Coordinates of C-alpha atoms in Angstrom, one line a residue:
M15 CA -72.8 -51.7 -68.3
T16 CA -75.0 -51.3 -65.1
N17 CA -74.1 -53.1 -61.9
F18 CA -76.9 -55.5 -62.5
E19 CA -75.7 -56.4 -66.0
S20 CA -72.1 -56.8 -64.8
L21 CA -73.2 -59.0 -61.9
K22 CA -75.4 -61.1 -64.2
E23 CA -72.5 -61.5 -66.6
T24 CA -70.2 -62.7 -63.8
L25 CA -72.8 -65.1 -62.5
S26 CA -73.6 -66.5 -66.0
R27 CA -70.0 -67.6 -66.4
Y28 CA -70.5 -70.0 -63.5
G29 CA -74.1 -71.0 -64.2
Q30 CA -75.5 -69.0 -61.2
E31 CA -77.5 -66.2 -62.9
H32 CA -80.6 -67.6 -61.3
L33 CA -79.6 -65.8 -58.1
L34 CA -80.9 -62.6 -59.7
R35 CA -84.3 -63.8 -60.8
F36 CA -86.2 -61.8 -58.2
W37 CA -84.2 -58.6 -58.8
E38 CA -87.1 -56.5 -60.0
E39 CA -89.1 -57.4 -56.8
L40 CA -86.3 -56.3 -54.4
S41 CA -86.0 -53.0 -52.6
D42 CA -82.8 -51.0 -52.8
I43 CA -81.8 -52.3 -49.4
E44 CA -82.5 -55.9 -50.4
R45 CA -80.5 -55.4 -53.6
K46 CA -77.5 -54.2 -51.7
Q47 CA -77.8 -57.2 -49.4
L48 CA -77.9 -59.6 -52.4
I49 CA -75.0 -57.9 -54.1
S50 CA -73.0 -58.2 -50.8
D51 CA -73.8 -61.9 -50.5
I52 CA -72.7 -62.5 -54.1
Q53 CA -69.6 -60.5 -53.9
E54 CA -68.5 -62.4 -50.8
L55 CA -68.4 -65.5 -52.9
N56 CA -65.3 -66.6 -54.8
L57 CA -67.4 -68.1 -57.6
E58 CA -64.5 -70.0 -59.2
E59 CA -63.6 -71.5 -55.9
V60 CA -67.0 -72.5 -54.7
Q61 CA -67.7 -74.1 -58.1
S62 CA -64.6 -76.1 -57.8
F63 CA -65.6 -77.0 -54.2
F64 CA -68.9 -78.4 -55.5
M65 CA -67.1 -80.4 -58.3
R66 CA -64.5 -81.8 -55.9
A67 CA -67.0 -82.6 -53.1
T68 CA -69.5 -84.4 -55.3
A69 CA -66.8 -86.3 -57.1
S70 CA -65.6 -87.7 -53.8
I71 CA -69.0 -89.2 -52.9
D72 CA -68.4 -92.4 -54.8
E73 CA -64.8 -92.6 -53.6
S74 CA -65.9 -92.3 -49.9
S75 CA -68.1 -95.3 -50.2
A76 CA -65.2 -97.6 -50.9
K77 CA -64.0 -99.8 -48.0
L78 CA -60.5 -99.0 -46.8
D79 CA -59.6 -102.4 -45.2
D80 CA -56.7 -103.3 -47.4
R81 CA -55.1 -99.8 -46.9
L82 CA -55.5 -99.6 -43.2
K83 CA -53.0 -100.0 -40.3
P84 CA -53.3 -99.2 -36.6
V85 CA -51.5 -96.3 -35.0
P86 CA -47.8 -97.4 -34.5
E87 CA -46.8 -98.1 -30.9
T88 CA -43.9 -95.7 -31.3
T89 CA -46.2 -92.8 -31.6
F90 CA -48.8 -93.9 -29.1
M91 CA -49.0 -93.3 -25.4
S92 CA -51.7 -94.6 -23.0
I93 CA -52.1 -92.6 -19.9
S94 CA -53.2 -95.6 -17.9
R95 CA -50.2 -97.7 -19.0
T96 CA -47.6 -95.0 -18.4
N97 CA -45.9 -94.8 -15.0
K98 CA -46.6 -91.8 -12.8
D99 CA -43.0 -90.6 -12.8
Q100 CA -43.0 -90.3 -16.5
L101 CA -46.4 -88.6 -16.5
K102 CA -45.1 -86.0 -14.0
I103 CA -42.2 -85.2 -16.4
Y104 CA -44.7 -84.5 -19.1
E105 CA -46.9 -82.5 -16.7
D106 CA -44.0 -80.4 -15.5
E107 CA -43.1 -79.6 -19.1
G108 CA -46.7 -78.6 -19.8
L109 CA -47.0 -76.4 -16.8
K110 CA -43.7 -74.7 -17.8
Q111 CA -45.0 -74.0 -21.2
I112 CA -48.1 -72.4 -19.6
S113 CA -46.0 -70.3 -17.3
N114 CA -44.0 -69.1 -20.3
N115 CA -47.2 -68.0 -22.1
H116 CA -46.6 -70.5 -24.9
V117 CA -50.0 -72.3 -24.6
G118 CA -53.3 -71.4 -26.2
V119 CA -56.7 -73.1 -26.3
L120 CA -58.9 -73.2 -29.3
L121 CA -62.6 -73.8 -28.5
M122 CA -64.9 -74.7 -31.4
A123 CA -68.1 -73.1 -30.2
G124 CA -70.0 -72.3 -33.3
G125 CA -73.0 -74.6 -32.6
Q126 CA -76.4 -73.6 -31.4
G127 CA -78.1 -75.7 -28.7
T128 CA -81.0 -76.5 -31.0
R129 CA -80.9 -80.3 -30.5
L130 CA -80.9 -79.7 -26.8
G131 CA -84.1 -77.6 -27.1
F132 CA -82.0 -74.5 -26.3
A133 CA -82.2 -71.4 -28.5
H134 CA -78.7 -70.1 -27.7
P135 CA -75.1 -71.0 -28.3
K136 CA -74.4 -74.4 -26.9
G137 CA -71.6 -73.1 -24.6
M138 CA -74.2 -71.2 -22.6
Y139 CA -76.1 -74.4 -21.7
D140 CA -76.5 -75.4 -18.1
I141 CA -76.7 -79.2 -17.6
S142 CA -78.2 -78.6 -14.1
L143 CA -75.2 -79.3 -12.0
P144 CA -75.6 -78.0 -8.4
S145 CA -73.6 -74.9 -9.3
H146 CA -75.7 -74.3 -12.4
K147 CA -72.5 -73.4 -14.2
S148 CA -72.6 -73.3 -18.0
L149 CA -70.2 -75.2 -20.3
F150 CA -68.4 -71.9 -20.9
C151 CA -68.1 -71.2 -17.2
V152 CA -66.8 -74.6 -16.3
Q153 CA -64.1 -74.4 -19.1
A154 CA -63.1 -70.8 -18.1
E155 CA -62.6 -71.9 -14.5
R156 CA -60.5 -74.8 -15.5
I157 CA -58.2 -72.4 -17.4
R158 CA -58.0 -70.2 -14.3
K159 CA -57.2 -73.1 -12.1
L160 CA -54.5 -74.4 -14.5
Q161 CA -52.8 -71.0 -14.5
E162 CA -52.7 -71.2 -10.7
L163 CA -51.2 -74.7 -10.8
A164 CA -48.6 -73.6 -13.3
K165 CA -47.6 -70.7 -11.1
A166 CA -47.4 -72.9 -8.0
R167 CA -45.2 -75.4 -9.8
T168 CA -42.9 -73.0 -11.6
G169 CA -43.0 -69.8 -9.6
Q170 CA -43.8 -67.9 -12.7
E171 CA -47.2 -66.5 -13.6
G172 CA -48.3 -67.3 -17.1
R173 CA -51.5 -66.8 -19.1
I174 CA -53.3 -69.1 -21.5
T175 CA -54.8 -67.4 -24.5
W176 CA -58.4 -68.6 -25.1
Y177 CA -59.3 -68.5 -28.8
I178 CA -63.1 -69.1 -29.3
M179 CA -64.3 -69.9 -32.8
T180 CA -68.0 -68.9 -33.2
S181 CA -70.3 -68.9 -36.1
E182 CA -72.0 -65.9 -37.7
H183 CA -75.1 -66.5 -35.5
T184 CA -73.3 -67.3 -32.2
M185 CA -70.7 -64.5 -32.2
Q186 CA -72.7 -61.7 -30.8
P187 CA -74.6 -63.7 -28.2
T188 CA -71.3 -65.3 -27.1
M189 CA -69.6 -62.0 -26.7
N190 CA -72.5 -60.6 -24.8
Y191 CA -72.5 -63.6 -22.5
F192 CA -68.9 -63.3 -21.6
K193 CA -69.2 -59.6 -21.0
D194 CA -72.3 -60.1 -18.8
H195 CA -70.3 -62.6 -16.7
D196 CA -67.1 -60.5 -16.4
F197 CA -65.2 -63.0 -18.6
F198 CA -65.5 -65.6 -15.8
G199 CA -62.6 -64.0 -13.9
L200 CA -60.2 -64.2 -16.9
F201 CA -58.5 -61.2 -18.5
E202 CA -60.6 -59.9 -21.3
D203 CA -57.4 -59.5 -23.4
D204 CA -56.8 -63.2 -23.1
I205 CA -60.1 -64.1 -24.8
V206 CA -60.1 -63.8 -28.5
M207 CA -63.3 -64.6 -30.5
F208 CA -63.4 -65.1 -34.2
E209 CA -65.9 -66.4 -36.8
Q210 CA -65.6 -69.5 -38.8
G211 CA -66.3 -69.2 -42.5
S212 CA -69.4 -70.4 -44.4
L213 CA -70.0 -71.9 -47.8
P214 CA -73.1 -71.6 -50.0
C215 CA -75.6 -74.5 -50.1
F216 CA -76.3 -76.2 -53.4
D217 CA -79.0 -78.2 -55.0
F218 CA -77.9 -81.5 -56.5
D219 CA -77.2 -79.9 -59.9
G220 CA -74.7 -77.4 -58.4
K221 CA -77.0 -74.4 -58.4
I222 CA -76.6 -72.1 -55.3
L223 CA -79.8 -72.0 -53.3
L224 CA -81.5 -68.8 -52.2
D225 CA -82.6 -68.7 -48.5
E226 CA -84.7 -65.6 -49.3
K227 CA -85.2 -63.7 -52.5
H228 CA -82.3 -61.4 -51.5
R229 CA -80.2 -63.8 -49.4
I230 CA -78.0 -66.7 -50.4
S231 CA -78.4 -69.9 -48.4
K232 CA -75.1 -70.5 -46.5
A233 CA -73.9 -72.9 -43.9
P234 CA -70.8 -73.1 -41.7
D235 CA -68.0 -74.8 -43.4
G236 CA -67.5 -77.5 -40.7
N237 CA -65.0 -77.6 -37.9
G238 CA -62.3 -78.1 -40.5
G239 CA -63.0 -74.5 -41.6
L240 CA -61.0 -73.4 -38.5
Y241 CA -57.7 -73.5 -40.5
R242 CA -58.9 -70.9 -43.0
A243 CA -60.5 -68.9 -40.3
L244 CA -57.3 -68.9 -38.2
R245 CA -55.4 -67.5 -41.2
D246 CA -58.0 -65.1 -42.6
T247 CA -59.1 -63.5 -39.2
G248 CA -55.5 -62.9 -38.1
I249 CA -55.4 -65.5 -35.3
L250 CA -52.2 -67.0 -36.6
D251 CA -50.6 -63.6 -36.5
D252 CA -52.0 -63.0 -33.0
M253 CA -50.5 -66.3 -31.8
N254 CA -47.1 -65.2 -33.2
R255 CA -47.3 -61.8 -31.4
R256 CA -48.1 -63.5 -28.1
G257 CA -45.5 -66.2 -28.4
V258 CA -48.1 -69.0 -28.4
L259 CA -46.3 -72.2 -29.6
S260 CA -48.9 -74.9 -28.7
L261 CA -52.6 -75.0 -29.2
H262 CA -55.1 -77.3 -27.6
A263 CA -58.2 -77.6 -29.8
H264 CA -61.5 -79.1 -28.7
S265 CA -65.3 -78.9 -29.2
V266 CA -67.5 -77.0 -26.7
D267 CA -69.7 -80.0 -25.8
N268 CA -67.4 -82.3 -23.8
I269 CA -68.2 -81.6 -20.2
L270 CA -65.1 -83.6 -19.0
I271 CA -62.6 -81.8 -21.2
K272 CA -59.2 -81.3 -19.6
I273 CA -58.5 -77.9 -21.1
A274 CA -54.8 -77.4 -22.0
D275 CA -54.0 -80.6 -20.2
P276 CA -50.4 -80.2 -19.1
I277 CA -49.6 -83.9 -19.5
F278 CA -50.9 -83.8 -23.1
I279 CA -49.1 -80.5 -23.9
G280 CA -45.9 -81.7 -22.2
Y281 CA -45.9 -85.0 -24.0
C282 CA -46.4 -83.3 -27.4
V283 CA -43.7 -80.8 -26.7
K284 CA -41.3 -83.5 -25.6
Q285 CA -42.0 -85.5 -28.7
S286 CA -41.7 -82.5 -30.9
A287 CA -45.1 -83.3 -32.3
D288 CA -46.6 -81.0 -34.8
C289 CA -50.1 -82.5 -34.5
A290 CA -51.7 -85.0 -32.0
A291 CA -55.0 -86.5 -31.0
K292 CA -56.4 -87.7 -27.8
V293 CA -58.4 -90.9 -28.2
V294 CA -60.5 -93.2 -26.1
E295 CA -60.6 -97.0 -26.4
K296 CA -63.6 -98.1 -28.4
S297 CA -66.2 -99.6 -26.2
H298 CA -67.1 -102.3 -28.8
P299 CA -66.4 -103.0 -32.5
N300 CA -69.6 -101.4 -33.7
E301 CA -69.4 -98.2 -31.7
A302 CA -70.2 -95.3 -34.1
V303 CA -67.0 -93.4 -33.6
G304 CA -64.2 -92.6 -36.0
V305 CA -60.9 -94.3 -35.5
V306 CA -57.5 -92.7 -35.7
C307 CA -55.3 -95.0 -37.8
M308 CA -53.0 -95.0 -40.8
V309 CA -54.2 -95.2 -44.4
D310 CA -51.6 -95.6 -47.1
G311 CA -49.0 -94.6 -44.6
K312 CA -50.7 -91.3 -43.5
Y313 CA -52.7 -90.6 -40.4
Q314 CA -56.4 -90.3 -40.8
V315 CA -59.7 -90.7 -39.0
V316 CA -61.7 -93.5 -40.6
E317 CA -65.4 -93.7 -39.9
Y318 CA -67.0 -97.0 -38.9
S319 CA -68.9 -97.1 -42.3
E320 CA -65.6 -97.1 -44.2
I321 CA -64.4 -100.5 -43.0
T322 CA -66.0 -104.0 -43.0
Q323 CA -67.4 -105.7 -40.0
S324 CA -64.5 -108.2 -40.0
T325 CA -61.9 -105.4 -39.8
A326 CA -63.9 -103.6 -37.1
E327 CA -63.8 -106.9 -35.0
M328 CA -60.1 -107.6 -35.4
R329 CA -58.3 -108.0 -32.1
N330 CA -54.6 -108.2 -31.0
S331 CA -53.1 -111.0 -29.0
D332 CA -54.0 -109.1 -25.7
G333 CA -57.7 -109.1 -26.7
R334 CA -57.9 -105.4 -27.4
L335 CA -59.4 -104.2 -30.7
T336 CA -56.8 -103.7 -33.4
F337 CA -58.5 -100.5 -34.5
N338 CA -59.6 -99.1 -31.2
A339 CA -58.4 -95.5 -31.1
G340 CA -61.7 -93.7 -30.9
N341 CA -61.5 -90.0 -32.0
I342 CA -63.1 -87.5 -29.6
C343 CA -62.3 -84.1 -31.3
N344 CA -59.5 -83.3 -28.9
H345 CA -56.3 -82.2 -30.6
Y346 CA -52.9 -80.6 -30.2
F347 CA -51.3 -78.4 -32.9
S348 CA -47.9 -76.6 -32.9
A349 CA -48.1 -73.1 -34.1
E350 CA -45.6 -73.9 -36.8
F351 CA -47.9 -76.7 -38.1
L352 CA -50.9 -74.4 -38.2
N353 CA -49.0 -71.8 -40.2
K354 CA -47.9 -74.5 -42.6
I355 CA -51.6 -75.6 -43.0
G356 CA -52.8 -72.0 -43.6
S357 CA -50.1 -71.2 -46.1
T358 CA -49.8 -74.4 -48.0
Y359 CA -52.2 -77.2 -47.3
E360 CA -55.6 -75.6 -46.5
K361 CA -56.6 -75.5 -50.1
D362 CA -56.0 -79.3 -50.4
L363 CA -58.2 -80.3 -47.4
K364 CA -60.9 -82.9 -48.2
L365 CA -64.4 -81.7 -48.8
H366 CA -67.3 -83.7 -47.3
V367 CA -70.8 -83.7 -48.6
A368 CA -73.8 -83.7 -46.3
K369 CA -77.2 -84.2 -48.0
K370 CA -79.7 -82.1 -46.1
K371 CA -83.2 -80.7 -46.1
I372 CA -82.4 -77.1 -46.9
P373 CA -85.1 -74.4 -46.9
F374 CA -85.0 -72.5 -50.2
V375 CA -87.0 -70.1 -52.4
D376 CA -88.6 -71.8 -55.4
N377 CA -89.1 -70.3 -58.8
S378 CA -92.4 -68.7 -57.8
G379 CA -90.7 -66.9 -54.9
K380 CA -92.2 -69.1 -52.2
R381 CA -89.9 -70.2 -49.4
I382 CA -90.1 -74.0 -49.1
Q383 CA -89.3 -76.2 -46.1
P384 CA -88.5 -79.5 -47.8
D385 CA -89.5 -82.8 -46.2
K386 CA -86.6 -84.8 -47.8
P387 CA -83.0 -83.9 -48.7
N388 CA -83.0 -81.4 -51.6
G389 CA -79.4 -80.2 -51.6
I390 CA -75.9 -80.4 -50.1
K391 CA -73.8 -78.6 -47.6
I392 CA -70.1 -78.9 -48.0
E393 CA -68.0 -79.3 -44.9
K394 CA -64.4 -79.7 -43.9
F395 CA -63.3 -81.8 -40.9
V396 CA -60.8 -80.7 -38.3
F397 CA -59.0 -84.0 -38.4
D398 CA -58.3 -84.0 -42.1
V399 CA -55.0 -82.2 -41.6
F400 CA -53.6 -85.2 -39.9
E401 CA -52.2 -86.5 -43.2
F402 CA -50.0 -83.4 -43.5
A403 CA -48.3 -84.0 -40.1
E404 CA -44.7 -85.0 -40.2
N405 CA -44.6 -85.9 -36.5
F406 CA -48.1 -87.1 -35.3
V407 CA -48.7 -88.7 -31.9
T408 CA -51.7 -90.2 -30.2
V409 CA -52.6 -90.2 -26.5
E410 CA -55.1 -92.6 -25.1
V411 CA -57.1 -91.4 -22.2
A412 CA -59.8 -92.9 -19.9
R413 CA -63.2 -92.2 -21.3
D414 CA -64.8 -91.9 -17.8
E415 CA -62.3 -89.1 -17.0
E416 CA -62.1 -87.1 -20.2
F417 CA -65.0 -87.7 -22.5
S418 CA -68.7 -87.1 -22.1
A419 CA -70.4 -85.6 -25.1
L420 CA -73.5 -83.3 -25.0
K421 CA -75.3 -83.8 -28.3
N422 CA -78.9 -84.6 -27.6
A423 CA -82.0 -83.8 -25.6
D424 CA -82.6 -85.9 -22.6
S425 CA -85.3 -87.9 -24.5
A426 CA -82.5 -89.6 -26.5
G427 CA -81.1 -91.2 -23.3
K428 CA -77.5 -90.8 -24.4
D429 CA -75.0 -88.0 -24.9
C430 CA -77.4 -85.7 -23.2
A431 CA -77.5 -83.4 -20.1
T432 CA -78.4 -86.3 -17.8
T433 CA -75.5 -88.5 -18.9
A434 CA -73.1 -85.5 -18.8
R435 CA -74.2 -84.6 -15.3
N436 CA -73.9 -88.2 -14.1
D437 CA -70.5 -88.5 -15.6
I438 CA -69.4 -85.4 -13.7
Y439 CA -70.8 -86.9 -10.5
R440 CA -69.0 -90.2 -10.9
L441 CA -65.7 -88.6 -11.7
H442 CA -65.8 -86.1 -8.8
K443 CA -66.8 -88.9 -6.4
K444 CA -63.8 -90.8 -7.6
Y445 CA -61.6 -87.7 -7.0
I446 CA -62.7 -87.6 -3.4
E447 CA -62.3 -91.3 -2.8
N448 CA -58.8 -91.2 -4.4
A449 CA -57.9 -88.4 -2.0
G450 CA -58.9 -90.5 1.0
G451 CA -62.5 -89.4 1.6
F452 CA -65.7 -91.4 1.7
V453 CA -68.9 -90.5 -0.1
N454 CA -72.4 -91.6 0.7
G455 CA -74.6 -90.9 -2.3
V456 CA -74.2 -89.9 -5.9
E457 CA -74.5 -86.1 -6.4
V458 CA -70.9 -84.7 -6.1
E459 CA -69.6 -81.6 -7.8
I460 CA -66.2 -80.1 -7.3
S461 CA -65.7 -76.6 -8.6
P462 CA -62.8 -76.3 -11.0
M463 CA -61.5 -73.5 -8.8
V464 CA -61.0 -76.2 -6.1
S465 CA -59.4 -78.8 -8.3
Y466 CA -58.5 -79.1 -11.9
A467 CA -58.2 -82.9 -12.1
G468 CA -58.5 -84.3 -8.5
E469 CA -55.4 -82.7 -7.1
G470 CA -55.3 -80.8 -3.8
L471 CA -58.2 -82.5 -2.2
E472 CA -56.5 -84.5 0.5
S473 CA -56.4 -81.6 3.0
I474 CA -60.1 -81.1 2.5
V475 CA -61.6 -84.6 2.4
K476 CA -59.0 -87.2 3.7
G477 CA -60.5 -89.3 6.4
Q478 CA -63.9 -87.6 6.1
T479 CA -67.2 -89.2 5.3
L480 CA -69.3 -86.9 3.2
K481 CA -73.0 -87.2 2.5
A482 CA -74.4 -86.2 -0.9
P483 CA -75.4 -83.8 -2.3
I484 CA -71.8 -82.5 -2.1
H485 CA -70.7 -79.3 -3.7
L486 CA -67.1 -78.3 -3.0
T487 CA -66.4 -74.6 -3.8
A488 CA -63.4 -72.3 -3.4
P489 CA -63.5 -69.7 -0.6
H490 CA -64.4 -66.9 -2.9
E491 CA -67.3 -68.7 -4.5
S492 CA -70.9 -68.4 -3.2
M493 CA -71.9 -71.0 -0.6
I494 CA -75.1 -72.1 -2.3
K495 CA -75.6 -75.8 -1.8
N496 CA -76.0 -78.3 1.0
G497 CA -72.8 -80.3 1.4
H498 CA -70.6 -77.2 0.9
L499 CA -67.3 -77.3 2.7

């Protein structure tokens, strides 16, 4: 039996023999590419994925009101309603964990900046701060500063391992970008990049689509694909070798992210949490954000569309929304929990269907750009492991201090570069005012190398009146803007 016949027989068992329909037209190189694409598939598994995912479509449309309960107070901490002495205890613990090399950061950075009009990985995007630092740069410098703070507090120099999950298309540009910028002052060995997986795209009948005559149409498997990627790319083994016990996971597009926040890390460690979520209070009942809550006694993120209006509007005696813990893709995982997910529960993660307009090659060999949804992409969500946690905790943080998403072009007027930039300006102005300074104007940027979260500013600004534009930089940084001190 020839390779072609063997391949066709295998595909036929799963109803996918159409993938070979252009075989006679392909060059030897193209045939090798197609064979490689097909052999990468676990056909039995992807067929089961399609069946499971499409079977869940009807289930996901059911309202969950009767099965829903808010996060218990016993596993919920609000930063704003916790006294400073207790927060310092958590912060001390977090900084100690950093000094002992027990903390890692997982950055989900697989997305392109397409919706921003930017033809590169989103982490390379510059939101036009005075410093013109990219998202990657700002986050790298926050890690550097946090390591300095941990050493100053504990007397011991520790390093945070930065795991960066890219996609197939963003891996090489991201690697090149970090090399070109000397890893933003971090040790190269402390930055570990790996690719998330992908899944084939299907038409509505379960047939795998061709993107070209010799290429299968594939899409990233969602941010919940990180658990399989952590296992299959050796990241879990790497964490074990380095002694990383706690991982802070977040998406690349939150300009206000407190990377490896020591209060968050310390609280989770003190509570022996295996999994945790930072949340923000919903701004109003109809805000289109998922809510962390309990469904049938297990933690889950429930989308606004999954509950009725009356449940969304429910309020407690203090006037706060009953279901108000807005999910912001900001999570803590213990290494032990991640290993358990990889070895036991990953195969049971929910599969979510996204109906999309997917370019495909039709029966005549022409590549079609459809004008309406013609197929599905299957995704996993990062928060779908919550239900497997034995000790889950939730931490509510101030939205104006920790969450400003960058999703859209400026024309959208929200979650865009302008809103992200203005959120930085407002927060950094507040930092100066809290430190005893006075600010005239709006444009205020404080380098992460000066302050991680507003600390250490009194000696610089107390009693001073500063006129915007203000750009506070560390001594070793370039003096590039008016207002530099």
